[in-house]
Short mmCIF file of C-alpha atoms in Angstrom, two decimals:
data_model
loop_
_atom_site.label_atom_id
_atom_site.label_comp_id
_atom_site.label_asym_id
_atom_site.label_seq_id
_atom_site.Cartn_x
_atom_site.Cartn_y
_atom_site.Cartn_z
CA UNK A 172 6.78 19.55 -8.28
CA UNK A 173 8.85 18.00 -5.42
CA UNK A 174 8.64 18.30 -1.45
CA UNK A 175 11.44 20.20 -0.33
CA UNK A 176 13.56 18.46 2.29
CA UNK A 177 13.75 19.33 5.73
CA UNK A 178 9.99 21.74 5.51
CA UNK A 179 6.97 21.39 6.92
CA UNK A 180 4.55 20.27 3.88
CA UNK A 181 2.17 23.03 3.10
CA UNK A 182 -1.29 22.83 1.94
CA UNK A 183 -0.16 22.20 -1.80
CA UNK A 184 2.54 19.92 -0.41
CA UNK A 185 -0.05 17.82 1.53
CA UNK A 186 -2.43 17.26 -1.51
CA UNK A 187 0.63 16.06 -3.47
CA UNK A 188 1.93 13.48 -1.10
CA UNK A 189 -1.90 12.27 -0.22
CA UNK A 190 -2.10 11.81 -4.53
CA UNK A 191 0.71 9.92 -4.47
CA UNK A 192 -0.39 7.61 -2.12
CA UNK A 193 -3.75 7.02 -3.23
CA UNK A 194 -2.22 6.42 -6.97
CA UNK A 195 0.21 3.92 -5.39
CA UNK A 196 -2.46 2.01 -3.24
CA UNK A 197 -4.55 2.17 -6.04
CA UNK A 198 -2.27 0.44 -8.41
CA UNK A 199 -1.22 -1.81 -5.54
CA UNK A 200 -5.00 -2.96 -4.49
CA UNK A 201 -5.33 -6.26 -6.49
CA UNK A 202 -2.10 -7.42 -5.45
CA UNK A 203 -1.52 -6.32 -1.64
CA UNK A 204 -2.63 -9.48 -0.10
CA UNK A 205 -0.40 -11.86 -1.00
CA UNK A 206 2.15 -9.07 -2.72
CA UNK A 207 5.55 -8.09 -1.31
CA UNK A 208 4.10 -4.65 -0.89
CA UNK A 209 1.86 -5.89 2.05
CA UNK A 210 4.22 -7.80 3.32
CA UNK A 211 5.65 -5.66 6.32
CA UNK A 212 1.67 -4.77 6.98
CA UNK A 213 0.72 -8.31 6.94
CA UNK A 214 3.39 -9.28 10.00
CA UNK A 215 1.68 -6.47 11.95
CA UNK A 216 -1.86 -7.77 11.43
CA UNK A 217 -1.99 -10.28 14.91
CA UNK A 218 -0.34 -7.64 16.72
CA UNK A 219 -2.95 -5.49 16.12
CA UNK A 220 -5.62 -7.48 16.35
CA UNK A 221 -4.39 -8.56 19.90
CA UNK A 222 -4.15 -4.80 21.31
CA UNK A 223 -7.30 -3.69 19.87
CA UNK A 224 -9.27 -7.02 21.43
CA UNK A 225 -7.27 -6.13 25.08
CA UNK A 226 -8.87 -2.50 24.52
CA UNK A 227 -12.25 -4.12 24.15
CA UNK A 228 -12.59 -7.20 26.72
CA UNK A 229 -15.02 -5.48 28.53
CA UNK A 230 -17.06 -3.41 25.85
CA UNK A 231 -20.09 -5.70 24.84
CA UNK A 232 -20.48 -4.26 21.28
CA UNK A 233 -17.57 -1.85 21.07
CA UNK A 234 -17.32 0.49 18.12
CA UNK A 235 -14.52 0.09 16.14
CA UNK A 236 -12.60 2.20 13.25
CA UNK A 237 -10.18 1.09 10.58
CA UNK A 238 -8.11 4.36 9.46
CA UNK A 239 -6.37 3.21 6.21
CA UNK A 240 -8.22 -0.17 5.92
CA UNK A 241 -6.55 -1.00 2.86
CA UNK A 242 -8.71 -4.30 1.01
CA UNK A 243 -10.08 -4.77 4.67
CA UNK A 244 -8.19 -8.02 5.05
CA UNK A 245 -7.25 -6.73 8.68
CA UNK A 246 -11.03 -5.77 9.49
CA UNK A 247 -12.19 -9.05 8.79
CA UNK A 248 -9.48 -10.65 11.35
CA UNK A 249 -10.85 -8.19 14.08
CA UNK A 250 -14.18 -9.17 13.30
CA UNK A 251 -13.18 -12.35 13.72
CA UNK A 252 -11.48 -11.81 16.80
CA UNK A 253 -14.30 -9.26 18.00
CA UNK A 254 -17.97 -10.70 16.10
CA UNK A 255 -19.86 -8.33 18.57
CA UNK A 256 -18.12 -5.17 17.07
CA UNK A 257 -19.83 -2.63 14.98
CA UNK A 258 -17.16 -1.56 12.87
CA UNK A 259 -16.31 1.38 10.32
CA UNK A 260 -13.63 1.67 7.69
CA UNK A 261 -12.28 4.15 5.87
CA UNK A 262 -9.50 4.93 3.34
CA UNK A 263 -8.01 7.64 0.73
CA UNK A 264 -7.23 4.71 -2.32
CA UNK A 265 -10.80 4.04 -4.23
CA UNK A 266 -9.69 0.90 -5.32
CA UNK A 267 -8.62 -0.32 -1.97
CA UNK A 268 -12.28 1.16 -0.91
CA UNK A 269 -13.83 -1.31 -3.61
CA UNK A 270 -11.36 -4.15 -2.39
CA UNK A 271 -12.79 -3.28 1.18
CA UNK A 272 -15.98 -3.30 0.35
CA UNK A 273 -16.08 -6.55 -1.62
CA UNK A 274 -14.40 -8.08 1.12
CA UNK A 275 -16.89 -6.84 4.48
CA UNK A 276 -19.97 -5.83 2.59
CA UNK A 277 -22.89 -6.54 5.17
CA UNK A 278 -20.46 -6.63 8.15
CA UNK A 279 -18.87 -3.09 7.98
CA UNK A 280 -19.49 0.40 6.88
CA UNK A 281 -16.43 1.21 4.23
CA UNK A 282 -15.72 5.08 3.42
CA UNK A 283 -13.70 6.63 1.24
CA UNK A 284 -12.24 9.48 2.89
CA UNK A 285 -8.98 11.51 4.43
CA UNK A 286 -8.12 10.32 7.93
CA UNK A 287 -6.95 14.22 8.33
CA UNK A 288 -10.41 14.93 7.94
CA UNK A 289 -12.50 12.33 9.51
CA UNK A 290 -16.44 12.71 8.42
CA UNK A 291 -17.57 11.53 11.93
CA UNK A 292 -18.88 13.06 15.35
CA UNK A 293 -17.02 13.11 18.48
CA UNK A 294 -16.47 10.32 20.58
CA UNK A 295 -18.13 7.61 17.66
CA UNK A 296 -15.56 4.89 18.64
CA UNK A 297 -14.01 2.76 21.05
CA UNK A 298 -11.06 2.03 19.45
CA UNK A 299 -9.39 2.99 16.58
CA UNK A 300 -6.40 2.08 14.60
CA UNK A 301 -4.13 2.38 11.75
CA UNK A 302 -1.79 0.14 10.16
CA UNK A 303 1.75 0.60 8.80
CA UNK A 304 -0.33 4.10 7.70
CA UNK A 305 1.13 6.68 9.78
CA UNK A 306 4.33 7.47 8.01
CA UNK A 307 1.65 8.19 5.12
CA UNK A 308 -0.04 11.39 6.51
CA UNK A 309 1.32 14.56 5.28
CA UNK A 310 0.07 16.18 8.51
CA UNK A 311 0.68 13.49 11.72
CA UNK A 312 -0.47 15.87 14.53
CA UNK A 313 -3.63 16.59 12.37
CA UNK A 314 -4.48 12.64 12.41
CA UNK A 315 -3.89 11.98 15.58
CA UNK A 316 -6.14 14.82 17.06
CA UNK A 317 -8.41 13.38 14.27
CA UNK A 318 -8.12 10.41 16.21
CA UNK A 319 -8.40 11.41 19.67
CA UNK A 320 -11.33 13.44 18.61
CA UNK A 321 -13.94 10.44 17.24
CA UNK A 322 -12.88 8.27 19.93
CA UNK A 323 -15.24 8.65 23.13
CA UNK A 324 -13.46 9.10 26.77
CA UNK A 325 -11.26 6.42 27.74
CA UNK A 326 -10.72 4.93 24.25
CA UNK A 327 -7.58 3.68 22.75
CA UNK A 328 -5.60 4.52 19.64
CA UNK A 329 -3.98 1.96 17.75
CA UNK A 330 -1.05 2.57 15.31
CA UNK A 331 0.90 -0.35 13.66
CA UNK A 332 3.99 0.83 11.72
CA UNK A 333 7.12 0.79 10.29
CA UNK A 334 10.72 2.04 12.65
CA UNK A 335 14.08 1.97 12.13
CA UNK A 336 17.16 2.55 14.30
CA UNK A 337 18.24 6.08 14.28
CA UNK A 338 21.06 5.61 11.37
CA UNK A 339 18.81 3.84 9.11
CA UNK A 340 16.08 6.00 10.55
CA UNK A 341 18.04 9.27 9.35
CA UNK A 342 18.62 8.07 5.49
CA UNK A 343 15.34 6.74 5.13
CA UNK A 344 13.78 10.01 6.03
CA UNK A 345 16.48 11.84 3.55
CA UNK A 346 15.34 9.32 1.30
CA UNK A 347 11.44 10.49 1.78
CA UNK A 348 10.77 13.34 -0.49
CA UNK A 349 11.93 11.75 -2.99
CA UNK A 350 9.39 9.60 -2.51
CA UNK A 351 6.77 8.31 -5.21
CA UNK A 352 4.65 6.32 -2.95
CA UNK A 353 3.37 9.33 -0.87
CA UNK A 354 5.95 8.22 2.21
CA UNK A 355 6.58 11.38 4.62
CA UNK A 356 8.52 10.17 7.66
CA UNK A 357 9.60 6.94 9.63
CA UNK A 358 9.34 8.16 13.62
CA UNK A 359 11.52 7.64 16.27
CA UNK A 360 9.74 6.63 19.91
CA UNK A 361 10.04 9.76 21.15
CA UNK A 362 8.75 11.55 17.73
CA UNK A 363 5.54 9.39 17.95
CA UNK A 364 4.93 9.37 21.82
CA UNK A 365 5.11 13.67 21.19
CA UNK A 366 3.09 13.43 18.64
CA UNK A 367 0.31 11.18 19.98
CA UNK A 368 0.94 12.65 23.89
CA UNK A 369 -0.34 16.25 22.55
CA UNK A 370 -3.83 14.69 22.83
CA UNK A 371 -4.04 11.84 24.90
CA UNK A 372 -3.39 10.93 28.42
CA UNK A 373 -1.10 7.41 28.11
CA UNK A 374 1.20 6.34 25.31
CA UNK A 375 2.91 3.28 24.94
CA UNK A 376 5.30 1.95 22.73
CA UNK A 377 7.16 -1.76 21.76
CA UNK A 378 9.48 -2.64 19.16
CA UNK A 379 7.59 -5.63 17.04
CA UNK A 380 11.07 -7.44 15.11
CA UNK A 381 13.87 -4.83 14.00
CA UNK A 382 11.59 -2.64 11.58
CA UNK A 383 8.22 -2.48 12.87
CA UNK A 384 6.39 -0.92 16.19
CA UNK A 385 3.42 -0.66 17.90
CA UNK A 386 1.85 2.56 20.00
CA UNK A 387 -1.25 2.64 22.18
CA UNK A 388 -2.54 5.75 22.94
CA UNK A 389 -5.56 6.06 25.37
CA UNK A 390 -7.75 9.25 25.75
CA UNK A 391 -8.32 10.57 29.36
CA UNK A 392 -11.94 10.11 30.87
#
């Protein structure tokens, strides 16, 4: 079965593209670290850390969530960077779960789950964030309602990930259903900022080098 180029995913087409991507982080768990596959994640890693720990200055034990936490190397950084945070992690690879796990056993809760369907109240979080994730989900305005919904008022949203000028932007995303790895879409500013500004109040967004970016999306009070 393939995705059929230029159509929403459906229900059936969702469940394929989240399969592949759990078989390729899966297979990819013991080496992402140090591989070439976490490469473009790893450059992405201070940048996070540095607007999730602006988000939090004045939180004394914020809550924190790691959507697509991967082996939880970046969790550990921002516990690191934040040692008062109580912080949750979840992901759809098992193995990266186990990785996760390993990694922040007795300094995190680590979930496996579907970010599209996060198994948490409203307003749980402070912050939340994903990393080089995004152009992952099958359904984009699902996660970042998902998103918007756990966080409490006044939080902030988080998304590291990849970007592309609009030519290379266009065959990449011709490229995507094609796919194997469970890719659906590399988004332009103004695709994320539409996406993201459906739900919350303020969206920003920077260029990190020439194929990365970072948004910051904060819910109204």
């Amino acid at each position: 079965m393939g995705i059929t180029k230029g159509r929403v995913p459906d229900e059936e087409d969702r469940e394929l593209l989240k399969n592949r991507s759990r078989a390729t982080f899966d297979a990819q768990a013991g080496t992402y670290d140090a591989g070439m596959e976490g490469e473009h994640a790893r450059r992405l890693y201070p940048h996070v850390v540095r607007e999730v720990t602006a988000a939090v200055a004045d939180v004394p034990a914020p809550r924190l969530l790691d959507l697509g936490c991967g082996t939880g190397a970046l969790a550990a950084r921002m516990l690191n960077a934040v040692p008062t945070a109580r912080l949750t992690c979840i992901d759809l690879s098992p193995r990266m779960v186990e990785a996760a796990w390993a990694r922040l056993a007795g300094s995190a809760k680590v979930l496996f789950g579907d970010v599209e369907r996060l198994p948490f109240h409203d307003a749980s979080f402070d912050v939340a964030w994903c990393n080089d994730s995004f152009h992952h989900y099958p359904d984009p305005e699902r996660a970042a309602f998902q998103a918007w919904r756990v966080l409490a008022p006044g939080g902030v949203f988080v998304i590291g990930d990849a970007w592309q000028p609009a030519p290379a932007r266009a065959i990449m995303n011709a490229w995507m259903p094609h796919s194997r790895e469970g890719d659906v879409r590399i988004y332009s500013e103004a695709e994320l900022r539409r996406i993201l500004g459906a739900w919350f109040t303020d969206v920003d967004w920077h260029r990190v080098g020439t194929t990365a970016c970072i948004a910051v999306a904060r819910k109204g009070r």
